[in-house]
Amino acid sequence: MRRRDAGLVLCGALLLLAGCSTANDDAVPSGVAEPSASSTAGGGATADWQSRLDADVAAAVADGTVPGFAMAHVAADREATVAVGGQRSYDDATPLGVDAPFHLGSDTKAMTAVLLGTFVEEGALDLDASLGELFPEAALAEPTASVTLRDVLGHRAGLSDDLLDLDALHAAPDASVARAGAVLAALGAAGEPGTFAYANVGYMLAGTVAERIGGASWEELITGRVFAPLGMDCGFGAPTGSDAPLGHQADGTVIGGDDPITDNPAALGPAGTVHCPMASWAAFATSVLDGLRGDDSPVLAAVTAADLFGGHQDYVAGWSLLEEEGQHIWAHDGSNTVWYARAVLLVERDEVLLLAANTGEQAAVDAMDRLTESFLAEG
């Protein structure tokens, strides 16, 4: 893909603020399960996609370097196809079912942006409101005081993650209070706005704004205002349950439910702690694609989506914009370093492609790169 600017398809480097992917040449699972597949409807075209995704998922886990892998596709007729394969972890050969939840990392950011859009739709929020207006208690100086929420959602606010203390955030008894404190600290140390600089704290700020307007926690608000209207069955932090996939460190170490740190602090939630089954994630991605195409969705009217995705920036509302051969491609990667996820929206083709793995190691990223390029080449 040709990028319109540097650093467009990005993941939020969350866990320990490390990079999106890591290499692992040593860990090999004891066995590989066959893919478990499902579709929302029958028919020839859907059957073709089911066969394709089944084969793609099976290939991704075939050599054992990726424990679990999942894909979803949504066609222009809105038929969704899901395939999940592999096993729970390198140490646990329990096969993954079609409803297995995968951690989405920074693909959560797009959900937080849509949450803000629901308040815009109600007239309770203006994306062009300044940080000085939104955080009067911070007594912000210029130029930070004039930075807008729209700038924040585009990572152009001059904010940095440098002051985030993950240990302190993990220990904080109240995620919302800790999040607000981290946001105020980042605002006080903000640099010159205008230049793209990826910062998780910007979406923590967005979550704090939502909490102040909505009078509830970010988790409650996004569940009630985004997940529920779309029929999504999603949660926060590392997936739990005896058959849920587990994350993996670069050296193959399994990050299980008994690990003291299975995910980023809850305070970072709006920037990247959601997990979802693939069908639920597909419902969300479809709602965004509808908005990009000028159609209403259960969470955003077309006019609100136009406001949220307006302008001519390369990064907007949790998505990077790329162009290839006349196609407008909105994409984003997410990882907390022990999971990896990728979302791709093709506006003109009116299609969605989603990929996820329960490891952030290079083998998973390579598989996603290969499958993404194949998908895009078909246009």
C-alpha atoms as one frame of an Amber mdcrd trajectory, in Angstrom:
protein
   0.000   0.000   0.000   1.191   3.527  -0.730   1.065   5.669   2.365   0.009
   9.290   2.104   2.347  10.140   4.951   4.748   8.350   7.251   3.374   6.255
  10.060  -0.199   5.837   8.934  -1.050   2.242   9.777  -0.130   2.358  13.411
  -0.753   0.440  16.539  -0.785   2.044  19.945   2.278   0.808  21.768   0.507
   0.077  25.009   1.897  -2.616  27.266   5.099  -1.171  28.713   4.828   1.308
  25.843   6.627  -1.220  23.668   6.350  -1.696  19.933   3.515  -3.374  18.085
   5.201  -6.603  17.162   8.028  -8.746  18.345   9.841 -11.743  16.954   9.681
 -15.240  18.389  11.539 -18.085  16.757  11.413 -20.585  19.594   7.896 -21.212
  20.857   5.996 -23.949  19.031   2.586 -25.234  20.177   1.963 -28.872  20.851
  -0.708 -29.036  18.170  -2.827 -26.968  15.813  -6.605 -27.147  15.739  -8.715
 -26.913  12.616 -10.514 -23.594  12.043 -13.979 -23.085  13.479 -16.084 -21.096
  11.035 -19.424 -19.329  10.913 -21.371 -16.947   8.705 -24.418 -14.777   9.152
 -26.099 -16.060   6.012 -25.914 -18.710   3.348 -25.527 -18.433  -0.392 -22.849
 -18.878  -2.979 -20.885 -15.686  -2.364 -20.889 -16.237   1.380 -19.868 -19.852
   0.942 -16.944 -18.687  -1.182 -15.804 -16.283   1.524 -16.225 -18.962   4.154
 -14.028 -21.362   2.234 -11.446 -18.673   1.664 -11.288 -17.509   5.262 -11.180
 -21.088   6.519  -8.168 -21.732   4.301  -6.464 -18.459   5.244  -6.857 -19.080
   8.968  -5.684 -22.673   8.656  -2.574 -21.499   6.800  -1.841 -18.835   9.413
  -1.646 -21.404  12.218  -0.312 -24.333  10.186   3.353 -24.108  11.177   2.606
 -23.577  14.869   4.287 -20.183  15.215   0.909 -18.463  15.676  -1.240 -20.167
  18.332  -4.619 -18.669  17.393  -5.793 -16.619  14.434  -9.122 -15.114  13.396
 -10.576 -13.289  10.407 -13.831 -11.592   9.510 -15.107 -10.216   6.222 -18.162
  -8.061   5.565 -19.343  -7.833   1.973 -21.178  -4.998   0.238 -24.489  -6.803
   0.846 -23.564  -6.771   4.560 -23.186 -10.533   4.847 -20.494 -11.195   7.450
 -18.217 -14.225   7.440 -16.030 -15.283  10.368 -13.340 -17.936  10.701 -11.308
 -18.766  13.801  -8.567 -21.359  14.061  -5.725 -22.569  16.186  -5.637 -23.094
  19.919  -5.940 -21.325  23.210  -2.194 -21.012  23.811   1.118 -22.661  23.030
   0.617 -24.708  26.206  -3.096 -25.422  25.870  -4.371 -27.194  22.756  -8.016
 -26.339  23.464  -9.370 -25.373  20.018 -10.726 -21.871  19.632 -14.397 -21.534
  18.767 -15.953 -19.013  16.430 -17.029 -16.830  19.360 -13.545 -16.619  20.879
 -12.799 -13.059  22.008  -9.638 -11.364  20.750  -7.929  -8.356  22.303  -8.097
  -5.392  19.922  -5.451  -3.114  21.410  -5.498   0.307  19.795  -8.364  -0.600
  17.516 -10.299   0.431  20.628  -9.536   4.051  19.735 -12.029   4.027  16.882
 -14.705   2.893  19.341 -13.908   5.750  21.711 -14.156   8.203  18.815 -17.603
   6.864  17.906 -18.620   7.181  21.564 -17.768  10.878  21.366 -19.739  11.039
  18.143 -22.876   9.918  19.978 -22.563  12.974  22.230 -21.984  15.189  19.192
 -25.174  13.812  17.691 -27.092  14.795  20.816 -25.672  18.315  20.775 -23.795
  17.736  24.025 -20.322  18.024  22.507 -18.530  19.930  19.762 -15.440  18.325
  18.261 -14.038  21.815  17.749 -14.289  22.634  21.462 -10.902  23.715  22.785
  -8.976  21.968  25.531  -9.117  25.221  27.474 -12.911  24.948  27.425 -13.004
  21.237  28.165 -10.446  21.372  30.996 -10.837  24.814  32.601  -9.298  23.572
  35.854  -5.985  23.026  34.073  -5.567  26.748  33.328  -3.841  25.834  30.078
  -1.540  28.268  28.327  -1.395  28.810  24.591  -1.055  27.106  22.225  -2.406
  24.077  24.114  -5.476  25.972  25.330  -6.681  26.436  21.745  -6.087  22.850
  20.638  -9.392  21.201  19.747 -10.797  17.796  20.559 -10.676  17.102  16.829
  -6.914  17.708  16.969  -6.652  15.243  19.851  -8.486  12.512  17.927  -6.058
  13.057  15.049  -2.939  12.884  17.278  -2.086  16.490  16.437  -2.458  18.000
  19.905   1.184  18.005  21.005   0.477  15.367  23.644   2.967  12.689  24.665
   2.889   9.425  26.610   6.218  10.249  28.266   4.653  10.905  31.679   2.493
   7.776  31.795   3.503   5.678  34.807   2.052   2.256  34.060   2.944   0.825
  37.457   1.104   3.635  39.223  -1.846   3.311  36.878  -2.035  -0.433  37.505
  -2.093   0.216  41.242  -4.726   2.961  41.073  -7.996   1.953  42.788 -10.168
   4.062  40.448  -9.417   3.930  36.733 -11.391   7.061  35.887  -9.662   9.155
  38.536  -6.256   7.837  37.518  -7.031   8.489  33.865  -8.068  12.086  34.523
  -4.915  12.680  36.555  -2.704  11.315  33.793  -4.517  13.473  31.246  -4.023
  16.654  33.271  -0.337  15.852  33.689   0.050  15.334  29.944  -1.775  18.590
  29.213   0.589  20.462  31.506   3.578  19.092  29.601   2.127  19.329  26.089
   4.407  20.395  23.278   3.759  22.292  20.068   0.532  21.116  18.385  -0.050
  20.556  14.703   2.391  17.763  13.921   1.214  14.147  13.949   2.504  12.361
  17.056   0.786   9.145  18.147  -0.197   9.359  21.822  -2.390   6.983  23.789
  -3.005   9.714  26.343  -4.982  11.611  23.719  -7.628   8.904  23.691  -7.484
   8.684  27.463  -8.390  12.378  27.294 -11.275  11.547  24.964 -12.506   8.971
  27.474 -12.328  11.526  30.272 -14.364  13.985  28.200 -16.989  11.286  27.622
 -17.131  10.505  31.339 -17.638  14.165  32.238 -20.471  14.567  29.774 -22.091
  11.176  30.319 -21.783  11.017  34.090 -20.602   7.402  34.078 -17.417   5.421
  33.489 -16.026   5.054  30.000 -16.705   1.312  30.209 -20.378   1.887  31.044
 -20.778   4.559  28.406 -19.220   2.665  25.528 -21.143  -0.475  26.463 -24.466
   1.333  26.568 -23.989   3.774  23.707 -21.903   1.771  21.206 -21.824  -1.940
  22.008 -25.497  -2.420  22.916 -27.017  -0.642  19.876 -24.809  -2.741  17.589
 -25.461  -6.022  19.399 -21.807  -6.361  20.386 -20.720  -8.760  23.130 -17.404
  -7.177  24.116 -15.438  -6.666  27.316 -12.361  -4.993  28.724  -8.862  -6.194
  29.458  -7.568  -9.638  28.646 -10.303 -12.131  27.742 -11.189 -14.535  30.534
 -12.781 -17.973  30.690 -11.551 -21.529  30.452 -11.758 -21.592  26.653 -10.731
 -17.996  25.917  -7.485 -17.465  23.998  -4.472 -16.282  25.987  -1.865 -13.723
  24.976   1.809 -14.482  24.405   5.031 -12.596  24.932   7.720 -12.486  22.269
   9.597 -15.401  23.828   6.460 -17.542  23.774   5.601 -17.040  27.436   1.855
 -17.453  27.902   0.134 -14.522  29.590  -2.596 -16.337  31.507  -5.398 -15.184
  33.714  -3.274 -15.738  36.818  -0.578 -13.373  35.559  -0.468 -10.178  37.661
  -0.446  -8.040  34.520  -2.482  -9.499  31.664  -3.161  -6.183  29.950  -2.565
  -2.461  30.197  -3.993  -0.534  33.144  -7.727   0.036  33.013  -6.984   3.765
  32.964  -5.710   3.299  29.411  -9.039   1.738  28.428 -10.202   4.324  25.860
  -6.872   3.930  24.059  -6.803   0.151  23.888  -8.292  -2.432  26.249 -11.394
  -3.790  24.449 -11.756  -7.446  23.500 -14.463  -8.776  21.186 -15.511 -11.843
  19.246 -14.918 -11.250  15.564 -18.618 -10.977  14.698 -19.040  -8.182  17.241
 -15.999  -6.342  15.963 -17.367  -6.727  12.431 -20.626  -5.085  13.504 -18.684
  -2.079  14.761 -16.442  -1.850  11.698 -19.508  -2.021   9.446 -21.092   0.899
  11.287 -17.975   2.971  10.632 -17.898   1.960   6.968 -21.549   2.963   6.654
 -20.686   6.387   8.023 -17.760   6.794   5.646 -20.113   6.006   2.763 -22.676
   8.573   3.923 -25.165   6.133   5.403 -26.785   6.106   8.823 -25.903   3.404
  11.343 -27.411   2.439  14.708 -24.752   4.521  16.497 -24.147   7.458  14.155
 -26.248   9.392  11.696 -24.535  10.071   8.395 -24.225  13.778   9.186 -22.466
  13.008  12.460 -20.120  10.569  10.775 -19.280  13.255   8.223 -18.358  15.582
  11.088 -16.310  12.924  12.856 -14.387  11.959   9.716 -14.287  15.403   8.133
 -11.205  17.264   6.982  -8.256  16.173   4.923  -5.996  14.608   7.529  -4.245
  11.258   7.278  -5.342  10.150  10.756  -8.898  10.744  11.904 -10.956   9.336
  14.774  -8.919   6.186  15.342  -8.203   5.399  11.687  -5.365   6.016   9.250
  -6.313   7.011   5.718  -4.387   5.480   2.833  -4.854   5.615  -0.902  -4.075
   2.997  -3.511  -5.171   3.066  -7.128  -8.140   5.294  -6.401  -9.230   3.366
  -3.328  -9.753   5.121  -0.003  -8.578   2.673   2.639  -9.107   3.315   6.330
  -6.986   1.015   8.477  -5.555   0.583  11.946  -3.411  -1.930  13.824  -3.684
  -2.593  17.538  -1.504  -4.440  20.018  -0.678  -4.544  23.694   2.398  -6.528
  22.560   0.878  -9.902  23.498  -2.020  -9.738  21.027  -2.313  -8.215  17.544
  -5.311  -6.967  15.575  -5.872  -5.212  12.264  -8.920  -3.536  10.733  -9.237
  -2.522   7.063 -12.183  -0.627   5.545 -12.465  -0.174   1.775 -14.893   2.639
   1.051 -15.363   2.231  -2.710 -15.479  -1.566  -2.559 -17.785  -1.346   0.483
 -15.985  -4.155   2.300 -14.453  -4.849   5.708 -11.516  -7.106   6.543 -10.544
  -7.845  10.143  -7.663  -9.987  11.415  -6.566 -10.911  14.930  -4.089 -13.176
  16.717  -3.357 -14.020  20.329   0.296 -13.120  19.918   2.051  -9.936  18.903
   5.068 -11.726  17.474   6.275 -11.160  13.933   4.786 -14.366  12.537   1.286
 -13.057  13.226   2.055  -9.681  11.677   3.588 -11.338   8.614   0.463 -13.442
   8.130  -1.714 -10.346   8.374   0.474  -8.457   5.910   0.254 -11.285   3.414
  -3.519 -11.651   3.725  -4.125  -7.904   3.649  -2.095  -7.447   0.477  -3.959
 -10.314  -1.185  -7.290  -8.793  -0.215  -6.377  -5.330  -1.500  -5.007  -6.701
  -4.757  -8.416  -8.032  -5.705  -9.850  -4.559  -6.229
